[in-house]
Tab-separated table of C-alpha atoms and ligand atoms in Angstrom:
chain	number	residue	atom	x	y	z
H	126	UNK	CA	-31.418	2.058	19.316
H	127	UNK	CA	-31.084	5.765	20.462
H	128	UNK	CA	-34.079	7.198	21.926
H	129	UNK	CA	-35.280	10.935	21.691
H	130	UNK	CA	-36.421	11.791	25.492
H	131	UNK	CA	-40.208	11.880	24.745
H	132	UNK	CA	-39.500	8.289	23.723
H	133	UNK	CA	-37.971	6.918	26.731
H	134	UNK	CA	-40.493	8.563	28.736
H	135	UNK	CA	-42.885	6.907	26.927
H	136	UNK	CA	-40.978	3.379	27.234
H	137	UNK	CA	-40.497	4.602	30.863
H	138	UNK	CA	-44.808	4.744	31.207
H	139	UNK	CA	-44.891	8.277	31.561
H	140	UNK	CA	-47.850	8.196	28.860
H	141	UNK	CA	-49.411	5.116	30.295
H	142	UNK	CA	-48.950	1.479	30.079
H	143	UNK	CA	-51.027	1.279	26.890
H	144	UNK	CA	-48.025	3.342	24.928
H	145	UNK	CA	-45.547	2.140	27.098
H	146	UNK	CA	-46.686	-1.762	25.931
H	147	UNK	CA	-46.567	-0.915	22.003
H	148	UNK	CA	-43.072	1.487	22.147
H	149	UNK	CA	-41.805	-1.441	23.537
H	150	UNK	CA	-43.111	-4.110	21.115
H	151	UNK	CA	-41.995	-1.314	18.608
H	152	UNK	CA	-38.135	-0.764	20.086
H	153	UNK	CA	-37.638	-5.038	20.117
H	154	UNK	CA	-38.705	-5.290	16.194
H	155	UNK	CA	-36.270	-2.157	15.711
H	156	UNK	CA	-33.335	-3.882	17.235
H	157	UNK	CA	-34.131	-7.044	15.517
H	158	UNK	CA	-33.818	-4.865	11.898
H	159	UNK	CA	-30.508	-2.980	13.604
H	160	UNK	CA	-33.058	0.353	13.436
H	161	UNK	CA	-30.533	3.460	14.927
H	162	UNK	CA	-33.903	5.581	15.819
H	163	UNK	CA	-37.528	5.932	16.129
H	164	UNK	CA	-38.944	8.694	13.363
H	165	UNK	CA	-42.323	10.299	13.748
H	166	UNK	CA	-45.373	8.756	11.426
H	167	UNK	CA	-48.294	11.236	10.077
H	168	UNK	CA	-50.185	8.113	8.848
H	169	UNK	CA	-51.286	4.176	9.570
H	170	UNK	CA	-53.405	2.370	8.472
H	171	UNK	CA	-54.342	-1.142	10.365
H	172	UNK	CA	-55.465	-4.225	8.585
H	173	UNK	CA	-58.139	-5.191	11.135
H	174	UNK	CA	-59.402	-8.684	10.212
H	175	UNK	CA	-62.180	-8.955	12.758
H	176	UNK	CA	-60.659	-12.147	13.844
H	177	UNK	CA	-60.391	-13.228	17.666
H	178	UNK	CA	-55.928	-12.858	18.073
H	179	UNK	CA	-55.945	-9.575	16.197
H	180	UNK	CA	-59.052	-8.091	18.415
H	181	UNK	CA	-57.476	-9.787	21.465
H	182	UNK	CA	-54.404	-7.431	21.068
H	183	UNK	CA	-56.501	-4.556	20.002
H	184	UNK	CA	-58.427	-5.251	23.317
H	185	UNK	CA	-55.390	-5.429	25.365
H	186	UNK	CA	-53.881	-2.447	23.960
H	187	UNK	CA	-57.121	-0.454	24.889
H	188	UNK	CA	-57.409	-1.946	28.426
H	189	UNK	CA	-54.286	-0.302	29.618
H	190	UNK	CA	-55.179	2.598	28.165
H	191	UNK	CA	-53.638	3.378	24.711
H	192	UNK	CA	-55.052	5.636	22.243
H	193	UNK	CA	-53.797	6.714	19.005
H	194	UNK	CA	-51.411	9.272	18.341
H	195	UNK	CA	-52.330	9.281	14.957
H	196	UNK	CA	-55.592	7.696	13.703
H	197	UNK	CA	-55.200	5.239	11.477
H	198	UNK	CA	-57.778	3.947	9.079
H	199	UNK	CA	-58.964	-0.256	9.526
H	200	UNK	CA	-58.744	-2.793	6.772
H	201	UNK	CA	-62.449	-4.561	6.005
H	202	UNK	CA	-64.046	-7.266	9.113
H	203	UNK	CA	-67.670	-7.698	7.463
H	204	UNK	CA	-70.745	-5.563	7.203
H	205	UNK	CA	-72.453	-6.362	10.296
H	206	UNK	CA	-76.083	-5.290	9.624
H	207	UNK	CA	-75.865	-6.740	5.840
H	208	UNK	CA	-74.830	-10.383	6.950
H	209	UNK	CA	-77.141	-10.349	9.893
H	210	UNK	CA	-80.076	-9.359	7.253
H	211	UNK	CA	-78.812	-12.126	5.006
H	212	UNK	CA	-79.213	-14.451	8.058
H	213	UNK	CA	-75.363	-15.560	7.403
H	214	UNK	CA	-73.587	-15.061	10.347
H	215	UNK	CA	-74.029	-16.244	14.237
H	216	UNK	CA	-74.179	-14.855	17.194
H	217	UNK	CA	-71.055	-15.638	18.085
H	218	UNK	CA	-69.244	-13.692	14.996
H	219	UNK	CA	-71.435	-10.899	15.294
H	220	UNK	CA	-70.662	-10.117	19.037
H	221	UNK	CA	-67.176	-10.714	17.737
H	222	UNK	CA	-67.514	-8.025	14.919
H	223	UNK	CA	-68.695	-5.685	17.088
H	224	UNK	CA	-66.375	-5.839	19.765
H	225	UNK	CA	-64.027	-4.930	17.378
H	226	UNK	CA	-65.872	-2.240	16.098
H	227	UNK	CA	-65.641	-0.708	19.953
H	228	UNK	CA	-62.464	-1.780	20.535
H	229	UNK	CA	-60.713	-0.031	17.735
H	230	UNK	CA	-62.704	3.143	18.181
H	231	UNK	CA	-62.083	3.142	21.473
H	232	UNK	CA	-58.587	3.258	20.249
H	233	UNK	CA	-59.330	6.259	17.980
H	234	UNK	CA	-59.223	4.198	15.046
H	235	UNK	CA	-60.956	6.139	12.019
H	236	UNK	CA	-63.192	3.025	11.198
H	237	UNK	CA	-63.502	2.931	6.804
H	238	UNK	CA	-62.889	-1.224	6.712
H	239	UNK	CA	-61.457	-0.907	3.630
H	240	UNK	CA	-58.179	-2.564	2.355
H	241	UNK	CA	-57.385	0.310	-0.553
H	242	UNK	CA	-57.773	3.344	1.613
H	243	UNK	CA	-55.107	5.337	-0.320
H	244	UNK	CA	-57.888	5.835	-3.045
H	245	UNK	CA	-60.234	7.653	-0.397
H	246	UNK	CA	-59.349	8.661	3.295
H	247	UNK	CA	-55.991	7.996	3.580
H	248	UNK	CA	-53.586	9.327	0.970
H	249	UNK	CA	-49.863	9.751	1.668
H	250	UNK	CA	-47.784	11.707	-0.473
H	251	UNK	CA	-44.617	11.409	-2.179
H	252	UNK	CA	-42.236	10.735	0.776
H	253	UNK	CA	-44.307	10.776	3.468
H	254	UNK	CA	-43.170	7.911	6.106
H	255	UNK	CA	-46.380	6.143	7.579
H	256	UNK	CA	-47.375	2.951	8.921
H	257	UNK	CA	-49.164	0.883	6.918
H	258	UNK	CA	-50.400	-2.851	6.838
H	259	UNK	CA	-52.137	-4.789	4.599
H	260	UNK	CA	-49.673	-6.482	2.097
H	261	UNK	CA	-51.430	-4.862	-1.137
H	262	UNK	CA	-51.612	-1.300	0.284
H	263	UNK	CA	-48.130	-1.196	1.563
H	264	UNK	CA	-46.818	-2.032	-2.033
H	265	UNK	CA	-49.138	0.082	-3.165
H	266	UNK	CA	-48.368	3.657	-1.160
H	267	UNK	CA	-44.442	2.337	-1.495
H	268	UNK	CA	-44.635	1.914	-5.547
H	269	UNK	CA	-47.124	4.012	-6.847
H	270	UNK	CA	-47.742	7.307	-4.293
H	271	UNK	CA	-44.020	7.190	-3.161
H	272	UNK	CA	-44.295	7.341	0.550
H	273	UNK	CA	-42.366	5.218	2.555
H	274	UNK	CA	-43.639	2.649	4.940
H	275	UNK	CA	-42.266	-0.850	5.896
H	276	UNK	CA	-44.301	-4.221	5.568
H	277	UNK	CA	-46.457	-4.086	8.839
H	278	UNK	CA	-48.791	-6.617	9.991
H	279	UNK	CA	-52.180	-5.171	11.790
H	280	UNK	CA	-50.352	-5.388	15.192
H	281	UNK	CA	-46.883	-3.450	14.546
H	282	UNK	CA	-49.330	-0.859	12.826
H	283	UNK	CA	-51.459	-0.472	15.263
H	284	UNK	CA	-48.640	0.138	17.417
H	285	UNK	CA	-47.104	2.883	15.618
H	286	UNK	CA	-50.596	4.808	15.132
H	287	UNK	CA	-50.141	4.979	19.270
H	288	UNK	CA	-47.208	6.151	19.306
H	289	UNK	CA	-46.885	7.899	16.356
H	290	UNK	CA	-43.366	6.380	15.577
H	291	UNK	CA	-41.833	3.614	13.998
H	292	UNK	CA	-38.574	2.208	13.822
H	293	UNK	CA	-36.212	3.294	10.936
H	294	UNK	CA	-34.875	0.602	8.869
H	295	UNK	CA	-35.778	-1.245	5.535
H	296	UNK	CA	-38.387	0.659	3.244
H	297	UNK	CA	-37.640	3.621	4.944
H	298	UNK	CA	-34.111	4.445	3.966
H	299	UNK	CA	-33.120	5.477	0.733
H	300	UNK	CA	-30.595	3.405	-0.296
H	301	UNK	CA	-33.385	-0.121	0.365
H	302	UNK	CA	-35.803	1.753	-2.337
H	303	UNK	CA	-33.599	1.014	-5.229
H	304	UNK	CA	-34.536	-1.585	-7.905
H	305	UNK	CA	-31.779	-4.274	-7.495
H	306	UNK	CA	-33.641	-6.609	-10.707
H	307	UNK	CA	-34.625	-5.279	-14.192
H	308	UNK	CA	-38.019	-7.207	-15.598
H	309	UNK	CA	-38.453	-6.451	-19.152
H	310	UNK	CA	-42.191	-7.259	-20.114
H	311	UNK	CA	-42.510	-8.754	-23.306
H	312	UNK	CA	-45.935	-9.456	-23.143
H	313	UNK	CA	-49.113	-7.402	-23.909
H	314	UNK	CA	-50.993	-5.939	-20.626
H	315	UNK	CA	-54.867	-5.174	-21.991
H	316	UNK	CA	-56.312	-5.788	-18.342
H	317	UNK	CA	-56.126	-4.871	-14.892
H	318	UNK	CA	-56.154	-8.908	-15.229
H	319	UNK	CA	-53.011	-9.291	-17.142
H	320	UNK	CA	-50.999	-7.173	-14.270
H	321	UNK	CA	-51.820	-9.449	-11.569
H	322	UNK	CA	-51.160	-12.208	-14.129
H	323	UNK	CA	-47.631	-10.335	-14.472
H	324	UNK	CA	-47.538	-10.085	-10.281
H	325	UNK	CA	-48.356	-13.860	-10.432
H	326	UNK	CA	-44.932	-14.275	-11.752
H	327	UNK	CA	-42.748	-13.177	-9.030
H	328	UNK	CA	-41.302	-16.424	-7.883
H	329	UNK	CA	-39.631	-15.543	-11.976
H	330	UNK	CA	-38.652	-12.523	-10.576
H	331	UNK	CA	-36.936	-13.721	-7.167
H	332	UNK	CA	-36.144	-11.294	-3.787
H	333	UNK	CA	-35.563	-7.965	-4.396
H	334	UNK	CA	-36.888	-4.412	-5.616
H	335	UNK	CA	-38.473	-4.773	-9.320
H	336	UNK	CA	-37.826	-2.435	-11.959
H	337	UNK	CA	-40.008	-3.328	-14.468
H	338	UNK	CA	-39.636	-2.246	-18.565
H	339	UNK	CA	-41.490	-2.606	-21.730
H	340	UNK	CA	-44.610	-1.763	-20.033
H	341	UNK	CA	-46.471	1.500	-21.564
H	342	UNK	CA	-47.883	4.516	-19.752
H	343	UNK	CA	-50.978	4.177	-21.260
H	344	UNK	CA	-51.350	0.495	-20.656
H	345	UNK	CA	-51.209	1.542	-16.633
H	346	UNK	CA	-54.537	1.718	-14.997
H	347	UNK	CA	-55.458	1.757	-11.284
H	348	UNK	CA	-56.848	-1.102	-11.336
H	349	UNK	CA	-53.888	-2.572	-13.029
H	350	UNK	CA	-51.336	-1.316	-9.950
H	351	UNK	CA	-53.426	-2.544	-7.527
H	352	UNK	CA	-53.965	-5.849	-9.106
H	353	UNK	CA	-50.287	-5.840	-9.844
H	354	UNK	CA	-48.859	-5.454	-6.393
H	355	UNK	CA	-52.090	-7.350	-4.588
H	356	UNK	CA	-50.851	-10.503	-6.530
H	357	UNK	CA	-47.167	-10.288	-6.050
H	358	UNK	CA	-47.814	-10.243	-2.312
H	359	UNK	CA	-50.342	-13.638	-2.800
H	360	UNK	CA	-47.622	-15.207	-4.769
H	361	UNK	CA	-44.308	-13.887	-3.496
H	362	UNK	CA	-43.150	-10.807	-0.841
H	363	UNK	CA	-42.979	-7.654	-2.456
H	364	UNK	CA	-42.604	-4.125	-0.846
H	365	UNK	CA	-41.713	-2.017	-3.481
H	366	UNK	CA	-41.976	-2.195	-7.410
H	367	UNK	CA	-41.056	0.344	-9.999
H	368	UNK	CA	-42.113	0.603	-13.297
H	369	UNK	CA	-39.690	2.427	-15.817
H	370	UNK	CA	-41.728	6.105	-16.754
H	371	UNK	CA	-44.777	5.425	-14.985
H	372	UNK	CA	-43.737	5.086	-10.998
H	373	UNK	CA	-42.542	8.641	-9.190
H	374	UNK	CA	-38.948	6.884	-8.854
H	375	UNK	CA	-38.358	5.653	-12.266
H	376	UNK	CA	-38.587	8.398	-14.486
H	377	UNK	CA	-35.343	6.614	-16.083
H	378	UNK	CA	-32.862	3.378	-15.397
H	379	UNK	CA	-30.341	5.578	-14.033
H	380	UNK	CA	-32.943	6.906	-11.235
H	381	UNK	CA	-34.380	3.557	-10.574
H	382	UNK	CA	-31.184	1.665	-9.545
H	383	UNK	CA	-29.633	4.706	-8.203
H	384	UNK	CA	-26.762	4.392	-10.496
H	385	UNK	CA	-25.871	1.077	-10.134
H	386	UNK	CA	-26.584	-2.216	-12.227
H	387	UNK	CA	-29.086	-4.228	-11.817
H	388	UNK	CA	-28.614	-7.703	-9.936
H	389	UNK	CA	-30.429	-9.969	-12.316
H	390	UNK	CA	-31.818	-9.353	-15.650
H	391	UNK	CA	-35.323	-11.399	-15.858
H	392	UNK	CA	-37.868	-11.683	-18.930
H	393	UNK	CA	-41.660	-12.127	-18.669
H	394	UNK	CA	-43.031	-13.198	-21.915
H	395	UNK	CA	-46.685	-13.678	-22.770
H	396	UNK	CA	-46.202	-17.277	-22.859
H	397	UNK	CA	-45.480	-17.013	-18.863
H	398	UNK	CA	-48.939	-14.681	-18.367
H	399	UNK	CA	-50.832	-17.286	-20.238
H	400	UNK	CA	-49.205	-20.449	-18.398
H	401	UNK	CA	-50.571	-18.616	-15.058
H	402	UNK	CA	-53.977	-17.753	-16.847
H	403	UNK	CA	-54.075	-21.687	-18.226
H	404	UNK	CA	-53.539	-23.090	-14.642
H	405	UNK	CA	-56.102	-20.696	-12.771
H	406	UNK	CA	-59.014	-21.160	-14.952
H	407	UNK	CA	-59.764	-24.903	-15.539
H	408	UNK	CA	-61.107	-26.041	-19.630
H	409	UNK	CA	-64.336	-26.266	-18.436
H	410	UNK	CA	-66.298	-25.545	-15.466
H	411	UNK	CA	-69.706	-27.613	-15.316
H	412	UNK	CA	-71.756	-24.873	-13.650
H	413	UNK	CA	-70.989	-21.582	-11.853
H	414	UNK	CA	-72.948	-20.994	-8.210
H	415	UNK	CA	-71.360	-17.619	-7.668
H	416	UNK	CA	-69.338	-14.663	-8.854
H	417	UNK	CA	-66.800	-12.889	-6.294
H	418	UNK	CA	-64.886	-9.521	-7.230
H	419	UNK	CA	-63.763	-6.474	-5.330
H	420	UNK	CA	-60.189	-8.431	-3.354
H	421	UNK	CA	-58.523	-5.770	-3.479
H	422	UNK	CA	-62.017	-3.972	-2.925
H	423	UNK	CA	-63.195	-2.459	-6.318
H	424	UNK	CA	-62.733	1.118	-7.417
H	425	UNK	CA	-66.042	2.733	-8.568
H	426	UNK	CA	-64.639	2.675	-12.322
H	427	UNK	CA	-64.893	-1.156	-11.701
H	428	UNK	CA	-68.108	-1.364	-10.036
H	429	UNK	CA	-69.396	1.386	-13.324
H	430	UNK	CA	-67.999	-1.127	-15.847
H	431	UNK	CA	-69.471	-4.704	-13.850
H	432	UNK	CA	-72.982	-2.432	-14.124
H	433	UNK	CA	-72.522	-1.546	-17.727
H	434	UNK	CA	-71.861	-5.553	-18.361
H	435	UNK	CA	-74.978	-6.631	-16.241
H	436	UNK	CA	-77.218	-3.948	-17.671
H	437	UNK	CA	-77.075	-6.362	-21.170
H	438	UNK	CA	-76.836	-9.740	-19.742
H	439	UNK	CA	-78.230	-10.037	-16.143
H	440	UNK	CA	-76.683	-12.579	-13.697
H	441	UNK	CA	-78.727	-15.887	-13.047
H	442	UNK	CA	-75.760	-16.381	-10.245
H	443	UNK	CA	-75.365	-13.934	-7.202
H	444	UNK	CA	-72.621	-11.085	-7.980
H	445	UNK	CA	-71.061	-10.054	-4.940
H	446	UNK	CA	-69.121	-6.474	-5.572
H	447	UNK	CA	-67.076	-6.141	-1.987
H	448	UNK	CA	-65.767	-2.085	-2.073
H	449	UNK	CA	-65.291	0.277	0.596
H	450	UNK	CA	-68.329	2.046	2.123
H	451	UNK	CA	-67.387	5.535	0.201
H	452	UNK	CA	-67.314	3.879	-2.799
H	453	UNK	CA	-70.704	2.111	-1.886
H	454	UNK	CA	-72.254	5.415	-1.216
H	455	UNK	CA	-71.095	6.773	-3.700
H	456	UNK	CA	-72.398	4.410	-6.230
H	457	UNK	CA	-75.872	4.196	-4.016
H	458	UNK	CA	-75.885	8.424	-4.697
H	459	UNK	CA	-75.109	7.545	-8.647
H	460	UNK	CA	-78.148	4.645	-9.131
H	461	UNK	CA	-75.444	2.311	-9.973
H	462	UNK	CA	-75.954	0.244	-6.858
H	463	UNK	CA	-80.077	-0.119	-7.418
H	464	UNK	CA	-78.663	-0.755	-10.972
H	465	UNK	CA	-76.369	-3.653	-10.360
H	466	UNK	CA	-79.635	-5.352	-7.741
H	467	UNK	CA	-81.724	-5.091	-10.802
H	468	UNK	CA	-79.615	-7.357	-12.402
H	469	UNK	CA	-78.363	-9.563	-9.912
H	470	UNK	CA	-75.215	-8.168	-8.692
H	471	UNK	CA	-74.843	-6.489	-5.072
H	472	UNK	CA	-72.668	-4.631	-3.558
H	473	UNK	CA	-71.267	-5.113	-0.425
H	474	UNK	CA	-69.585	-2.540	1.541
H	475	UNK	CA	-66.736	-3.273	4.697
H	476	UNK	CA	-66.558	-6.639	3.398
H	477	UNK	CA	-63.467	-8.999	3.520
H	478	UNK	CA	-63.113	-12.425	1.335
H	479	UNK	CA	-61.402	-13.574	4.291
H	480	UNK	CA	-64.277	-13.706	6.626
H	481	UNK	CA	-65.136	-17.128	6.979
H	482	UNK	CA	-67.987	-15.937	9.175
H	483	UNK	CA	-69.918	-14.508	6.178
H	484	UNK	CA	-68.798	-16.394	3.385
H	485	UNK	CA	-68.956	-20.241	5.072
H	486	UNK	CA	-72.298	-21.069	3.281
H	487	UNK	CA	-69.891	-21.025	0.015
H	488	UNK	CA	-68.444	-23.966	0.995
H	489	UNK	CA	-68.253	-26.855	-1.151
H	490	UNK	CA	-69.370	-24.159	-4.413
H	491	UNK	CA	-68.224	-23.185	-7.325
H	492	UNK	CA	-67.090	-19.630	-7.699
H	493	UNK	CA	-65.381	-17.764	-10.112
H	494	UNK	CA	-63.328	-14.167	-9.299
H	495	UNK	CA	-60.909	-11.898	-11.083
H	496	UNK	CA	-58.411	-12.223	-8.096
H	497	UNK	CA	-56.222	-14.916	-7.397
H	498	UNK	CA	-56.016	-13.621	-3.996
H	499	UNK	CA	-59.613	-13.991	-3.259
H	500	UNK	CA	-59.263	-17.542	-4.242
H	501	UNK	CA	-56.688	-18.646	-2.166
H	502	UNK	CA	-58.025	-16.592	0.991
H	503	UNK	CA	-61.706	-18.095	0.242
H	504	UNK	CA	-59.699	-21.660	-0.530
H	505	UNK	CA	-58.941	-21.770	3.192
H	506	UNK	CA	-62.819	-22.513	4.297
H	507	UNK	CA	-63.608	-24.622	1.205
H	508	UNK	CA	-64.377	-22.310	-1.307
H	509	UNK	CA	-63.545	-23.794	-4.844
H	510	UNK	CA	-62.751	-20.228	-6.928
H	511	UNK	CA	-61.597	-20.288	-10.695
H	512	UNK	CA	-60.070	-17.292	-11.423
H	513	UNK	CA	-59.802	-15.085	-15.010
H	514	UNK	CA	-60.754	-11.570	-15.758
H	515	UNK	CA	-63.674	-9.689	-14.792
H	516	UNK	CA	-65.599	-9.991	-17.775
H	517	UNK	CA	-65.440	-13.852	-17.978
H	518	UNK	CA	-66.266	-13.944	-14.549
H	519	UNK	CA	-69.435	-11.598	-15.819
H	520	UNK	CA	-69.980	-13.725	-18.982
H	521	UNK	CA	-70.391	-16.711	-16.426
H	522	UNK	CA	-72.477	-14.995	-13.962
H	523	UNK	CA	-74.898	-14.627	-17.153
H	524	UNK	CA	-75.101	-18.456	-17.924
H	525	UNK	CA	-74.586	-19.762	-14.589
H	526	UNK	CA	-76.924	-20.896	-12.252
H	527	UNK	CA	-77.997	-20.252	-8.668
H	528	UNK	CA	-80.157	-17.630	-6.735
H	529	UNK	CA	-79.600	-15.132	-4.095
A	663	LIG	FE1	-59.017	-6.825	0.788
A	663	LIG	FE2	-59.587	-8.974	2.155
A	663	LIG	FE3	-58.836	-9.194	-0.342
A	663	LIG	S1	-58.477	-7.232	2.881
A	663	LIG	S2	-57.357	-7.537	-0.504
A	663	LIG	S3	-60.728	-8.208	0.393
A	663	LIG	S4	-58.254	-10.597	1.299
């Protein structure tokens, strides 16, 4: 890989050892994807997790020095001074959680803990090349805003925000962001549910760059592309997805395989939504302790609609609404959030699924969630999750049983 001379200066620990360490890290994953150069980056974003190996190379990263060239914005840890109220987390985790709250601003993170920050704080445009992690926000800044970023995990990320490069290969070049498989949906998409049913069915789909038909414009929501691209990275590895008139590079076939036929021709009827639907959500559940939504965290149009519900049939089970702290305050600013504690939902802000440390005393209950993501993260510590669409999971929350 050719370096510009700021580069090698940097390898060469002109800039410190801090850069020095991540240009390197950066320059071996390059020449392991046969990268030619390093391009510049105006964005990252870092999925944090709060968990000891990714603070331990956060830590490191700071100790000799490194701050960020560009200031990326942090996936969810947990919402320190709610669990600690709730009594839910030790010691242990907290001092944990705030380490890497000091760690990463040490860094110059900009610290918003949420996983869809290209809704508020972090918005790349249409061909913007950035560095993001977190598996549903790449997809979703690749598919739907059009910018270009590879699949980074929360260290490769980080590294890039300190350099402000990254290496130039895969998802950044033109000719990898073409569809290579046409999916024609023959199936009706009525929910933000049914698209990550439809992103559920990627192992159908196979490797590659979908190009998806049959579905309409005004069927798209949102909610529906992040659901859709959260779920084919749960079941499958997905970068980049098109979808024929609605994503910025398929306005027509021609455009979204850049001329060229597509590899494989796949169908996905309703019959294959409704297999994935059947084998989530089990004939009957004897009681339901809990409801979990907001994995991808929810937009405030969600949170508005779970309030709506819950305004006509309260919750005898705790709700728990994880969104991003903007979207908390914003809802705190609107009444929705006393709202949703009036009838037994709450919202909680910063929050990952995947932190054990707050979520352990679910262990051995029964949950229900809209996401099969949050049920095989929350799987992982013993969390039994049934999954099906939000207002199921709302219905049940009504005739459950439990208490906060
Ligand atoms: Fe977000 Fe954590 Fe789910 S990062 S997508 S709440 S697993």
């Amino acid at each position: 890989m050719i370096l510009t001379q700021y580069q090698q200066d940097m390898l060469d620990g002109r800039y410190g050892k801090g850069k020095a360490l991540a240009i390197r890290i950066q320059k071996a994953i390059g020449e392991g994807f046969r990268a030619q150069r390093m391009v510049p980056i105006t964005r990252a974003h870092v999925a944090l997790s709060a968990q000891e190996a990714d603070t331990w190379f956060a830590r490191k990263m700071r100790d000799a020095g490194a701050t960020c060239a560009v200031s990326p914005t942090v996936n969810p840890g947990y919402c320190l001074k709610l669990f600690q109220q709730l009594g839910y987390v030790d010691d242990e985790s907290s001092a944990l959680m705030r380490e890497t709250h000091q760690v990463y601003q040490a860094l110059g993170a900009n610290l918003t803990y949420s996983c869809t920050p290209y809704l508020f704080g972090n918005i790349p445009r249409y061909g913007e090349i950035v560095s993001f992690s977190e598996s549903s926000a790449t997809v979703y800044v690749n598919s739907v805003l059009g910018a270009r970023t590879n699949r980074e995990s929360s260290a490769s990320a980080l590294c890039a925000a300190i350099t402000g490069f990254v290496p130039e290969y895969g998802m950044l070049l033109e000719e990898n962001r073409f569809g290579t498989v046409l999916v024609q949906v023959d199936a009706q998409l009525k929910s933000e549910f049914d698209f990550a049913l439809l992103g559920l069915n990627i192992k159908r789909i196979g490797r590659g760059v979908p190009v998806f038909t049959g579905i309409h414009p005004s069927a798209v929501t949102t909610e529906g592309l992040i659901a859709l691209g959260a779920q084919m990275n749960v079941a499958g590895m997905v970068d980049l997805f098109h979808i024929l008139g609605v994503t910025p590079d398929a306005p027509d076939l021609d455009r979204a395989f850049g001329g060229k036929q597509p590899e494989r021709v796949i169908t996905i009827t309703q019959a294959h939504l409704d297999e994935h639907r059947a084998a989530l959500m089990p004939h009957r559940l004897d009681h339901v302790d809990f409801v979990m939504l907001g994995c991808p965290h929810y937009t405030y149009e969600q949170i508005c609609r779970a309030d709506k519900y819950l305004e006509q049939n309260s919750a005898a089970v705790p709700v728990w609404i994880l969104t991003s702290a903007a979207t908390a305050a914003l809802a705190q600013v609107n009444g929705i959030s006393d709202s949703l504690e009036a009838h037994g939902a709450r919202i909680v802000p910063d929050t990952c699924v995947d932190e054990a440390a707050c979520w352990g005393h679910l262990a051995g209950k029964q949950g229900v969630t809209d996401s099969p993501k949050c049920a095989y993260y929350m799987r992982a510590f013993g969390v039994n999750l049934a999954v099906c669409d939000s207002e199921t999971c709302l219905t049940w929350a009504a005739k459950g049983r439990g208490e906060f």
